[in-house]
Coordinates of C-alpha atoms and ligand atoms in Angstrom, one line a residue:
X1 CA 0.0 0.0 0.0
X2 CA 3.1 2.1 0.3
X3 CA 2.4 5.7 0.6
X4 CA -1.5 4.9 -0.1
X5 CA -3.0 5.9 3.5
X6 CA -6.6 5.4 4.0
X7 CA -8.8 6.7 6.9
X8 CA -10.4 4.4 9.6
X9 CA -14.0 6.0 7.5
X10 CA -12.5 4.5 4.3
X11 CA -11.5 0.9 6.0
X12 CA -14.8 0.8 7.5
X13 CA -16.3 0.8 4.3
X14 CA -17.0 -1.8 2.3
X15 CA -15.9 -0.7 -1.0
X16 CA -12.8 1.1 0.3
X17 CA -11.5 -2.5 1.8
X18 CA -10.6 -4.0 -1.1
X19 CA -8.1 -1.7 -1.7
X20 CA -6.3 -2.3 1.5
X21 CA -3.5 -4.0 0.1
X22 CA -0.7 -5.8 2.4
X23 CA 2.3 -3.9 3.2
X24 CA 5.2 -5.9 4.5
X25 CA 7.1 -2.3 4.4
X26 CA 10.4 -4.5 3.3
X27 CA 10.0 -6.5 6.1
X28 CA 8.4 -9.4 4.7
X29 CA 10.1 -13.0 5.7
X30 CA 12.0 -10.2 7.3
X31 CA 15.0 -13.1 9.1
X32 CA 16.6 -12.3 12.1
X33 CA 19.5 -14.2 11.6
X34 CA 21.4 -12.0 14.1
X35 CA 18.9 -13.0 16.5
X36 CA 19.3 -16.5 16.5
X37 CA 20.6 -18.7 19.7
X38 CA 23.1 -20.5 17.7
X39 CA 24.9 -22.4 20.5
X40 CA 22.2 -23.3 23.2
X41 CA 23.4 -22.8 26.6
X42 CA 20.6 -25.3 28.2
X43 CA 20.4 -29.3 27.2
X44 CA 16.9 -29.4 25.4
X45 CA 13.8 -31.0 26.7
X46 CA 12.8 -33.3 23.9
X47 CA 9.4 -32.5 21.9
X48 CA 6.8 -34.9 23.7
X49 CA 6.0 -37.9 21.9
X50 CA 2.4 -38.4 22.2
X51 CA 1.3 -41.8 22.6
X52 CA 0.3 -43.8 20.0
X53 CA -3.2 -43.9 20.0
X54 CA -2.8 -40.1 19.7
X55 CA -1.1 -39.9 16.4
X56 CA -3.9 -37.7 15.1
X57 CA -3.9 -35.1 17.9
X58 CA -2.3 -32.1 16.8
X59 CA -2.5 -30.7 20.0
X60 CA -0.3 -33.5 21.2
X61 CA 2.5 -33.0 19.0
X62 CA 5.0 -30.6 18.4
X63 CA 5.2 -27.4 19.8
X64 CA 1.5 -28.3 21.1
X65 CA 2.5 -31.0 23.0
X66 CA 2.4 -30.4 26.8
X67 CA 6.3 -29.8 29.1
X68 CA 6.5 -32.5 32.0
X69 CA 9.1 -29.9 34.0
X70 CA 8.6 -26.9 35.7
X71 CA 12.0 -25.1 35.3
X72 CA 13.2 -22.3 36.4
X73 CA 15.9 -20.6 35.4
X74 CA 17.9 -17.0 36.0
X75 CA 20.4 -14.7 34.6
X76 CA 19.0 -15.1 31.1
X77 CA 20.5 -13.9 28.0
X78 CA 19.5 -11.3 26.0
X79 CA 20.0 -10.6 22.0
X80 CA 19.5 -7.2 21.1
X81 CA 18.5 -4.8 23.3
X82 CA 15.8 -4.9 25.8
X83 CA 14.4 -1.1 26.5
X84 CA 15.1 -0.3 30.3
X85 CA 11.5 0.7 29.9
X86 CA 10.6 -3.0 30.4
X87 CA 10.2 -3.6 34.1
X88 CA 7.7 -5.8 35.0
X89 CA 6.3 -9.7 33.9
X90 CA 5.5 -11.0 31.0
X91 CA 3.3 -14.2 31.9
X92 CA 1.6 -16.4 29.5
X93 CA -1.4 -19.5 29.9
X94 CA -1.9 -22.2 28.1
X95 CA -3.1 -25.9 28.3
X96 CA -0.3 -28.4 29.3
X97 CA -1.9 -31.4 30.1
X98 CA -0.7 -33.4 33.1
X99 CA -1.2 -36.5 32.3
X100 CA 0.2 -36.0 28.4
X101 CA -3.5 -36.7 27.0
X102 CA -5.9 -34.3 26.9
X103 CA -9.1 -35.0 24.3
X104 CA -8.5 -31.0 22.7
X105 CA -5.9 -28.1 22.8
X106 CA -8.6 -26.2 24.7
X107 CA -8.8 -29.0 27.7
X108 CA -5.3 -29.8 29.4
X109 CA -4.1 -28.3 33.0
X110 CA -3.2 -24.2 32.9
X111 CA 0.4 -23.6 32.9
X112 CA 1.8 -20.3 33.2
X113 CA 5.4 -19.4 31.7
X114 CA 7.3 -15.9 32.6
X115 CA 9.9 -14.0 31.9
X116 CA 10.7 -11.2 34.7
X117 CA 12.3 -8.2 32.7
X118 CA 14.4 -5.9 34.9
X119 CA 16.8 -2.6 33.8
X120 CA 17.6 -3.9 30.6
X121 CA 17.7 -7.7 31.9
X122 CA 15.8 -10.9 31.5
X123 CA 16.4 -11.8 35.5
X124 CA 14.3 -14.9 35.5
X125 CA 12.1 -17.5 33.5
X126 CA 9.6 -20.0 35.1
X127 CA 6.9 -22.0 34.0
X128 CA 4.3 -23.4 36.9
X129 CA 0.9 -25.4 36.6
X130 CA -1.9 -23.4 38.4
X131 CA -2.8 -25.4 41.0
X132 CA -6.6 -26.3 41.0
X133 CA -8.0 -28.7 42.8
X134 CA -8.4 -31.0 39.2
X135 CA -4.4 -30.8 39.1
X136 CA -4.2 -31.7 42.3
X137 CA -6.3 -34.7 41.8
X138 CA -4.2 -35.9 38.2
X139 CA -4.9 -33.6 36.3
X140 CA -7.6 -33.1 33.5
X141 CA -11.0 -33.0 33.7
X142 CA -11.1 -36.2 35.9
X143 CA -14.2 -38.2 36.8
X144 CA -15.3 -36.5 39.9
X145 CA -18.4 -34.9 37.4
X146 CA -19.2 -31.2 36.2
X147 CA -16.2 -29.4 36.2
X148 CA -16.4 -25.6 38.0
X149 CA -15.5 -23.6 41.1
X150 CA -12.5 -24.5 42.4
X151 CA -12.6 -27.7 39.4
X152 CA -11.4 -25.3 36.6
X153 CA -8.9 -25.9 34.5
X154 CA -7.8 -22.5 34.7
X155 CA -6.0 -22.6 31.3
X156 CA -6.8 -19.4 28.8
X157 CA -5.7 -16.0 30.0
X158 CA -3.6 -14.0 32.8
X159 CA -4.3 -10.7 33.8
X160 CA -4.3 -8.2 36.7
X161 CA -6.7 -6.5 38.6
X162 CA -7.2 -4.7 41.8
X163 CA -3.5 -5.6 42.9
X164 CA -4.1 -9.4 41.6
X165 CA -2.6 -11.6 39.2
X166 CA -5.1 -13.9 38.1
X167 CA -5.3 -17.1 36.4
X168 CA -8.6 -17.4 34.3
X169 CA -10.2 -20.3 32.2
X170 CA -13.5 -20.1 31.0
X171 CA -15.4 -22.8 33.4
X172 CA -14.3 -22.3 36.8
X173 CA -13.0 -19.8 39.1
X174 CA -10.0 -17.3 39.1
X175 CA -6.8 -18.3 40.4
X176 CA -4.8 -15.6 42.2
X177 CA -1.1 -16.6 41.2
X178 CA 2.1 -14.6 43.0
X179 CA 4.4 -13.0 40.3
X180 CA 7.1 -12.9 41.9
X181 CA 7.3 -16.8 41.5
X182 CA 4.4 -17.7 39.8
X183 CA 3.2 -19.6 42.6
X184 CA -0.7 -20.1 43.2
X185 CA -2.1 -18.6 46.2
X186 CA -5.7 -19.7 45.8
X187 CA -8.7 -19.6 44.3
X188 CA -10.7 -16.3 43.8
X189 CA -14.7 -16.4 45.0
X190 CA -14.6 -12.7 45.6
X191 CA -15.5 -13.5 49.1
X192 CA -18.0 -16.1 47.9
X193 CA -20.2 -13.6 45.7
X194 CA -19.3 -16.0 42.7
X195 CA -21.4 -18.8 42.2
X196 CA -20.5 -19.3 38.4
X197 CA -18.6 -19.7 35.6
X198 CA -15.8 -16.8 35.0
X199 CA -14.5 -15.6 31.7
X200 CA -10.9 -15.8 30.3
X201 CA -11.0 -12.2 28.9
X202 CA -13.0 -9.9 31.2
X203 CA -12.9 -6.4 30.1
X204 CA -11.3 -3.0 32.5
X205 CA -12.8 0.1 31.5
X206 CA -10.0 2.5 31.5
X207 CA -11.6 4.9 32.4
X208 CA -13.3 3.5 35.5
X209 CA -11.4 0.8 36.6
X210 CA -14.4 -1.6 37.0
X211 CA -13.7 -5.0 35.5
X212 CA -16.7 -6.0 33.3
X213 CA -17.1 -9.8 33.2
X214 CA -19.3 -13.1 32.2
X215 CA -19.7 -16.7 32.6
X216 CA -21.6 -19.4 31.1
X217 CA -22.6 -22.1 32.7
X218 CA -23.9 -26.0 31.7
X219 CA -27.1 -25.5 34.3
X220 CA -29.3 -22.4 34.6
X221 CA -28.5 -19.7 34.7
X222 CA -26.9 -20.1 31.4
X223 CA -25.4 -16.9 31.4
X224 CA -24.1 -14.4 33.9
X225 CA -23.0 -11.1 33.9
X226 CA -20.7 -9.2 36.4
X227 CA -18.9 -6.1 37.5
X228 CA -15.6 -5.8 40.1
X229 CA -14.7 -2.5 41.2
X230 CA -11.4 -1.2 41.1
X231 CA -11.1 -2.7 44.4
X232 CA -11.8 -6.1 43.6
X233 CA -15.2 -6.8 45.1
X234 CA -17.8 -7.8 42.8
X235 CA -20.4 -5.5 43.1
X236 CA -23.1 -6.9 40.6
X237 CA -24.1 -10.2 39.9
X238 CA -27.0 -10.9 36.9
X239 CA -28.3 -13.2 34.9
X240 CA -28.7 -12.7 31.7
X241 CA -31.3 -14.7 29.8
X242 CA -30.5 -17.3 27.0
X243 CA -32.6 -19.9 25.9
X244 CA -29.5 -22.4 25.8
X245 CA -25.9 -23.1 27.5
X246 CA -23.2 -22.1 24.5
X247 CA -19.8 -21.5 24.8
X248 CA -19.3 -17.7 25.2
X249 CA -15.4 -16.8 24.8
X250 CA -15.3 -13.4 24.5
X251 CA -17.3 -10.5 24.9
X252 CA -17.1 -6.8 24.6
X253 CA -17.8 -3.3 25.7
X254 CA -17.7 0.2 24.7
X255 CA -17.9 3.5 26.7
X256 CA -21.7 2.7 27.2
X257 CA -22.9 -0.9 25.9
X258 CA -21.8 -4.9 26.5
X259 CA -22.1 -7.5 23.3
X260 CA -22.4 -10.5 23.9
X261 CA -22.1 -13.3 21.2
X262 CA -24.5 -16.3 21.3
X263 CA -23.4 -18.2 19.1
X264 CA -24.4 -21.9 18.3
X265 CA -21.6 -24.1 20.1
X266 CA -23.7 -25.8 22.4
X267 CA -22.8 -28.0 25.7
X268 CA -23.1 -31.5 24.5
X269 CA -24.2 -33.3 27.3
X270 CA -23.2 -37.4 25.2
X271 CA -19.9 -35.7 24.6
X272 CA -19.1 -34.9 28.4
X273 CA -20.0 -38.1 29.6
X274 CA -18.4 -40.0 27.0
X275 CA -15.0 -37.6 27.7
X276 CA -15.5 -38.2 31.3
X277 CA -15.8 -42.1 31.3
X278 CA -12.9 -42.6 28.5
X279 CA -9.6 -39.9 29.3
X280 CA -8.1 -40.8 25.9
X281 CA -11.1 -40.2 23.7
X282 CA -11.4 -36.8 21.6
X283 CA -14.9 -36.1 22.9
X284 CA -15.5 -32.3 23.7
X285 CA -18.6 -31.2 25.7
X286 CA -19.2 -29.0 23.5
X287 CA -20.4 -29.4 19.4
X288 CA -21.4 -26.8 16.1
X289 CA -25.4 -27.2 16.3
X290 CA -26.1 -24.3 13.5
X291 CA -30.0 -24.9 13.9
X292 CA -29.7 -22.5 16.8
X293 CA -29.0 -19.8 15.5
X294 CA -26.5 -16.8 16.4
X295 CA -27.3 -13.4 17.9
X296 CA -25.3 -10.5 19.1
X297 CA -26.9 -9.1 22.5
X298 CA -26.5 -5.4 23.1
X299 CA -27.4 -4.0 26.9
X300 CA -25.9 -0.9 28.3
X301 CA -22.7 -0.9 30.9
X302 CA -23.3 -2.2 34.1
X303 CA -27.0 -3.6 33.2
X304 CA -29.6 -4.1 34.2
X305 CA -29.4 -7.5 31.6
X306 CA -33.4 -7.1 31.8
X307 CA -32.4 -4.6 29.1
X308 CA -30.6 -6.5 26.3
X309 CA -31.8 -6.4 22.9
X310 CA -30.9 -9.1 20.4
X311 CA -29.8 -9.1 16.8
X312 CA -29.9 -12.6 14.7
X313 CA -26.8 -12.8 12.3
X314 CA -25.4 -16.1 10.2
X315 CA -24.1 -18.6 12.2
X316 CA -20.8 -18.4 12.6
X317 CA -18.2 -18.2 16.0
X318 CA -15.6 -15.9 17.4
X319 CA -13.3 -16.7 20.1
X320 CA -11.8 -13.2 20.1
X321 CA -13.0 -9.8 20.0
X322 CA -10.1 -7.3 18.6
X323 CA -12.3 -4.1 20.7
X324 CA -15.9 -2.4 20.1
X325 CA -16.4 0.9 20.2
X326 CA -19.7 3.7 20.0
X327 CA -20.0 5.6 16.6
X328 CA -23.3 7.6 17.4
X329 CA -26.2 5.8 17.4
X330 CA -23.7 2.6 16.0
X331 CA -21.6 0.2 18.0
X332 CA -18.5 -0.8 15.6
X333 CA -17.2 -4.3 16.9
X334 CA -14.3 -5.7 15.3
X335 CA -13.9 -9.7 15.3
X336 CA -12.3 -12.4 14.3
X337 CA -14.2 -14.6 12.5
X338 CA -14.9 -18.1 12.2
X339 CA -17.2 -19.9 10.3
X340 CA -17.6 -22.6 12.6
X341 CA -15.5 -24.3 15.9
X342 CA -16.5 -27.7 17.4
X343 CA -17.4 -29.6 14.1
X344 CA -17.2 -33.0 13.6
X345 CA -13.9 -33.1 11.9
X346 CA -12.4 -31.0 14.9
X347 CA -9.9 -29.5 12.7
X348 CA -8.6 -25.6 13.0
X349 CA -9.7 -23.0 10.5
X350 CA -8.5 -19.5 10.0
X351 CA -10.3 -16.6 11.0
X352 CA -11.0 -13.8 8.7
X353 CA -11.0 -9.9 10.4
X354 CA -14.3 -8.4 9.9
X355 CA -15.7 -5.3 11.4
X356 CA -19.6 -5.1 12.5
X357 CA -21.9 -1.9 12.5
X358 CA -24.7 -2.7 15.2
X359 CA -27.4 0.4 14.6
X360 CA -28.6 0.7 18.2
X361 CA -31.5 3.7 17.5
X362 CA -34.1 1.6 15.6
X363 CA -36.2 -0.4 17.2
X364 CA -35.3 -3.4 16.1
X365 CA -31.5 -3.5 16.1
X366 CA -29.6 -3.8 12.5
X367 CA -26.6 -5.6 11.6
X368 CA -24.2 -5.4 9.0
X369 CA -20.4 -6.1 8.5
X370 CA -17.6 -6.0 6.0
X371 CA -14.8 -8.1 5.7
X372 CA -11.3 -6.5 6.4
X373 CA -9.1 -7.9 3.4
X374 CA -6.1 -8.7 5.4
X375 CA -4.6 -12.2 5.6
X376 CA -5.8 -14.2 8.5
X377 CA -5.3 -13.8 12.0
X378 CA -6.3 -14.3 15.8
X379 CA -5.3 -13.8 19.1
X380 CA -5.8 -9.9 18.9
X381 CA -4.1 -7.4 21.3
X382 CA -4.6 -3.6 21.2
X383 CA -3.3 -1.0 23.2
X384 CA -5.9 -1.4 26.5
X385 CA -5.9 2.3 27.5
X386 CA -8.6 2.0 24.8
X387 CA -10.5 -0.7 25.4
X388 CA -14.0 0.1 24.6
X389 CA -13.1 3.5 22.6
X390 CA -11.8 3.8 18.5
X391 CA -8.5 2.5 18.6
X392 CA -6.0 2.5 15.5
X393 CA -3.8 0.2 16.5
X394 CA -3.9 -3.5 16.6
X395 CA -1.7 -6.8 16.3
X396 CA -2.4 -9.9 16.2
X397 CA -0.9 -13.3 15.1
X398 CA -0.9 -14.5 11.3
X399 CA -2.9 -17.6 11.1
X400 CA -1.6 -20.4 8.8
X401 CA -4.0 -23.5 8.8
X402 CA -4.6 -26.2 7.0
X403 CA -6.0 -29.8 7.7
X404 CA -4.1 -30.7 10.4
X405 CA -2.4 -28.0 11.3
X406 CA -2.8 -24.7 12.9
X407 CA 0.0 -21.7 13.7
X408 CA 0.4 -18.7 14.4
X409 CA 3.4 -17.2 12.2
X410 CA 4.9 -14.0 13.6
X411 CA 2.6 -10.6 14.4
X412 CA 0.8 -8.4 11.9
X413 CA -0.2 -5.2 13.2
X414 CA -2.2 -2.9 11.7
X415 CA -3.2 1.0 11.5
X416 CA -6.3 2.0 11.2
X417 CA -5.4 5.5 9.9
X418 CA -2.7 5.3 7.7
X419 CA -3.9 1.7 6.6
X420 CA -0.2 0.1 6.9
X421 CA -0.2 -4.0 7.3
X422 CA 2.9 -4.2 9.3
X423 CA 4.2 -7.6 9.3
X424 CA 7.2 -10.1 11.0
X425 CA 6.9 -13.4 10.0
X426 CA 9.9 -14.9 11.0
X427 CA 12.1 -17.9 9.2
X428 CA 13.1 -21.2 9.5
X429 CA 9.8 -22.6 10.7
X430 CA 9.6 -20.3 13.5
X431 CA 6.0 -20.0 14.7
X432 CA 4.4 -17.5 17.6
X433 CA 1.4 -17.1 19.5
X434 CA -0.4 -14.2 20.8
X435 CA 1.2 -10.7 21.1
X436 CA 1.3 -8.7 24.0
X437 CA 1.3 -4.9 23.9
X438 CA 3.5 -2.5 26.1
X439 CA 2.7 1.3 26.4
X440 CA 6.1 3.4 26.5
X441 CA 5.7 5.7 29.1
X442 CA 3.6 8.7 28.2
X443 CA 3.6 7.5 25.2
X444 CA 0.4 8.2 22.5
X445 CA -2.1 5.0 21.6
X446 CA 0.0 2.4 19.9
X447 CA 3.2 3.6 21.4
X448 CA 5.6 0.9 22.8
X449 CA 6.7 -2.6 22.3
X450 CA 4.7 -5.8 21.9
X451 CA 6.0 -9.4 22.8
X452 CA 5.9 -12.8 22.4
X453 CA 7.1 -16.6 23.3
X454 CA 8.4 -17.5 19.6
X455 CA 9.3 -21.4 19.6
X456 CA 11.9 -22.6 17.2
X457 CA 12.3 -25.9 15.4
X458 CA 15.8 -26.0 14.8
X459 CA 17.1 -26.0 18.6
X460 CA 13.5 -27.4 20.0
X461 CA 13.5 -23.9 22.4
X462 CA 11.6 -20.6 22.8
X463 CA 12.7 -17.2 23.0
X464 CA 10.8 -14.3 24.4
X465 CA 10.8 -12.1 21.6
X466 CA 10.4 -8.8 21.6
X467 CA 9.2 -6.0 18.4
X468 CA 8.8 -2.4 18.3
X469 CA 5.0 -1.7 18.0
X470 CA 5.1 0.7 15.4
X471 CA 7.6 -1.3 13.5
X472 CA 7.1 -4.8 13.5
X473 CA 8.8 -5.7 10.1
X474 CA 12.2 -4.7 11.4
X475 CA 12.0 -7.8 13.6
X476 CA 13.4 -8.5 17.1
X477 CA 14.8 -5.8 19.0
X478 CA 15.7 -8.1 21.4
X479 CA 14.9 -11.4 22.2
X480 CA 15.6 -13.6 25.3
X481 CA 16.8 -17.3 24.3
X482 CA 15.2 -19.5 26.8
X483 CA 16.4 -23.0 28.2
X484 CA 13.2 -24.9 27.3
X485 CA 10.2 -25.1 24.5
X486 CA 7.2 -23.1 25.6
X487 CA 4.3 -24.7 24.2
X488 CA 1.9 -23.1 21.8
X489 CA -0.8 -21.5 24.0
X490 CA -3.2 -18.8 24.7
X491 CA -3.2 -15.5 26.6
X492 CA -0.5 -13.2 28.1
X493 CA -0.1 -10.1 29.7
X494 CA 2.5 -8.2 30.9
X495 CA 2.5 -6.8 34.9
X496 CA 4.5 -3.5 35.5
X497 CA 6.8 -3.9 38.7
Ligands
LIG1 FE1 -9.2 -16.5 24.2

């Protein structure tokens, strides 16, 4: 696209997308060649071999396949330069079965891995399962019936909030973890106000501090919405009324609404039981059932939920939200976009970026959407000072999937306003995950670094790599060579000391 900018007006509308071509800016298969740990200083751990009757399970194998040691290790290396800037954690979840089976990518024990950056220095790295009370019992989902509460697998996301560092999964409690050491401390029942499920990706309004939440549950009520103060007490607790229990990943908010997605993955009560009574089958609770239908729900911050309107759209399902923000009378929501999730075939797609218009002063909500024309891509971050407001800036992981096969290769961030793709897709096989964003100081929206657990191939290890935001193409500024693989997982953030 060069020189070509576009406004966020002209990449909002549909005839305007086409145009947005990709811009690699040079950087394109951009190798970092001086990056590259050449001579490890750690012995390997060997790639898991799954077992046998798991040949098929990609989630088993490779990168995917779960670590049996917790490790931790000090005094790391650094490649590059890390900005002095950088003081604080980066943590990362993911699902790292305990057992070495686990029947999908989304259902093994949470593990957390960290780096501790310090002055310039990479001071520590440790990975550490999040204790739950399945974990403590083997591991998995176990036998001991409907998982939740304290019987969470606690495997998608990190995050902070009210001085907390929390483990989340989607069915079960928080965990509070210590980041000093990545120890868990215990569960989270804010003081036994939580009865349900708790989302991976709750949403802080920066402006207010309140963390805006969900979860869904297998039993009535279905759904549930909730608010923390900045505090940490939960302060509102509401059902919200669905007809049906479906898997709700992600949600959003704006300066005045939530949106929730209903969309037709629904708790498959054969497939739970079967899962339960055989470890090393793939059934998931969950399967595609299109005949239900999909709906966006639109209620204003903070409830009540009596006041949520609905708007049917074609089935389809998004794990993650990239942010939704108020245009007038209009809620823009940007997705990623799935066609389906939890089909028969159980194999990975690639989502598609599309952004929705939701016109909120008829009375019958209206929906429409265009399809951003960027190459495919998940695991969105954004710069969360504005959450819930326009934002220009966002990056997320280049998807590559086929049958089989599913990776994230190396970040792709894009700017709304000047409509740059900014892209680092590493070489040599090299394959990332999620991207987490780090404001400079002071610094404008967009502003800083972003970071990542990049695993290579070719020495069977991970590096925490990290880009500048507004420059991804030119690759690593630094990058911190670590002593083991870090599986492919899901959610990071990074703490400030
Ligand atoms: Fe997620």
């Amino acid at each position: 696209m060069g020189g070509q900018g576009i406004t966020r007006r002209d990449l909002l509308r549909q005839g305007a997308l086409g145009t947005l071509a990709l811009s690699a800016a040079g950087g394109e298969l951009a190798a970092c060649a001086a990056g590259r740990s050449a001579a490890p200083r750690f012995p390997a751990e060997a790639t898991t071999a799954p077992p046998d009757d798991a040949r098929t399970r990609w989630w088993l194998e490779g990168n995917f396949a779960p670590v049996h040691r917790e490790v931790t290790a000090t005094n790391l290396e650094v490649i590059g330069s890390l900005p002095p800037e950088l003081e604080g954690l980066y943590a990362r979840n993911g699902s790292n079965p305990l057992s070495g089976l686990s029947p999908h990518w989304f259902l093994g024990d949470g593990m957390v891995h960290g780096v501790e950056l310090a002055g310039g220095a990479a001071t520590w790295y440790r990975n550490r399962y999040v204790e739950t009370a399945l974990w403590k019992s083997g591991g998995g989902l176990g036998s001991s019936g409907q998982p939740g509460g304290a019987s969470g697998l606690s495997n998608v996301s990190v995050g902070r909030h009210a001085g907390r560092f929390l483990s989340l999964g989607e069915v079960g409690f928080p965990f509070e973890l210590e980041p000093s050491d990545l120890s868990t401390l215990g569960v989270v029942d804010f003081d036994g106000r939580l009865t349900g499920n708790f989302t991976a990706h709750p949403k802080v309004d920066p402006t207010t501090g309140l963390m805006h939440a969900f979860g869904y549950n297998f039993e009535a009520p279905f759904l549930e919405y909730y608010v923390i103060d900045p505090s940490g007490t939960l302060v509102s607790s509401e059902p919200v009324d669905v007809p049906h229990s479906t898997m709700m990943h992600d949600f959003a908010i704006t300066e005045s609404d939530v949106i929730f997605m209903d969309f037709p993955v629904a708790f498959d009560m054969a497939g739970a039981i079967k899962m339960v009574k055989d470890p090393s089958s793939t059934a998931v609770p969950f399967e595609w059932r299109p005949e239900l239908g999909a709906r966006l729900g639109v209620m204003p911050l903070g409830g009540p939920t009596s006041a949520i309107r609905w708007v049917s759209i074609d089935p389809c399902y998004v794990y993650h939200g990239v942010n939704a923000w108020r245009d007038g009378s209009v809620i823009k929501m940007e997705v990623c976009h799935l066609d389906s999730t939890f089909t028969s075939s159980n194999e990975p797609s690639a989502a598609t970026r599309r952004v929705w218009s939701i016109e909120t002063a008829t009375p019958q909500l209206r929906f429409s959407e265009v399809v951003l024309d960027v190459p495919a891509a998940d695991l969105p971050t954004i710069d969360q000072r504005h959450r819930g407001r326009p934002s220009r800036h966002s990056w997320l992981g280049e998807v590559i999937s086929s049958p089989g096969e599913l990776a994230f290769w190396g970040c792709q961030h894009l700017d709304t306003v000047t409509g740059k793709l900014d892209r680092w897709l590493p070489d040599g096989g090299r394959r990332s995950g999620e991207w987490c964003f780090v404001p400079a100081k002071g610094g404008h929206e967009g502003e800083g670094w972003v970071m990542a657990f990049v695993f290579d191939p070719l020495v069977d290890r991970s590096a925490l790599v990290v880009l500048e935001a507004q420059d991804v193409a030119k690759g690593p500024i630094a990058q911190v060579p670590l002593p083991v693989r870090v599986p492919y997982g899901f959610h990071g953030t990074f703490m400030e000391a």
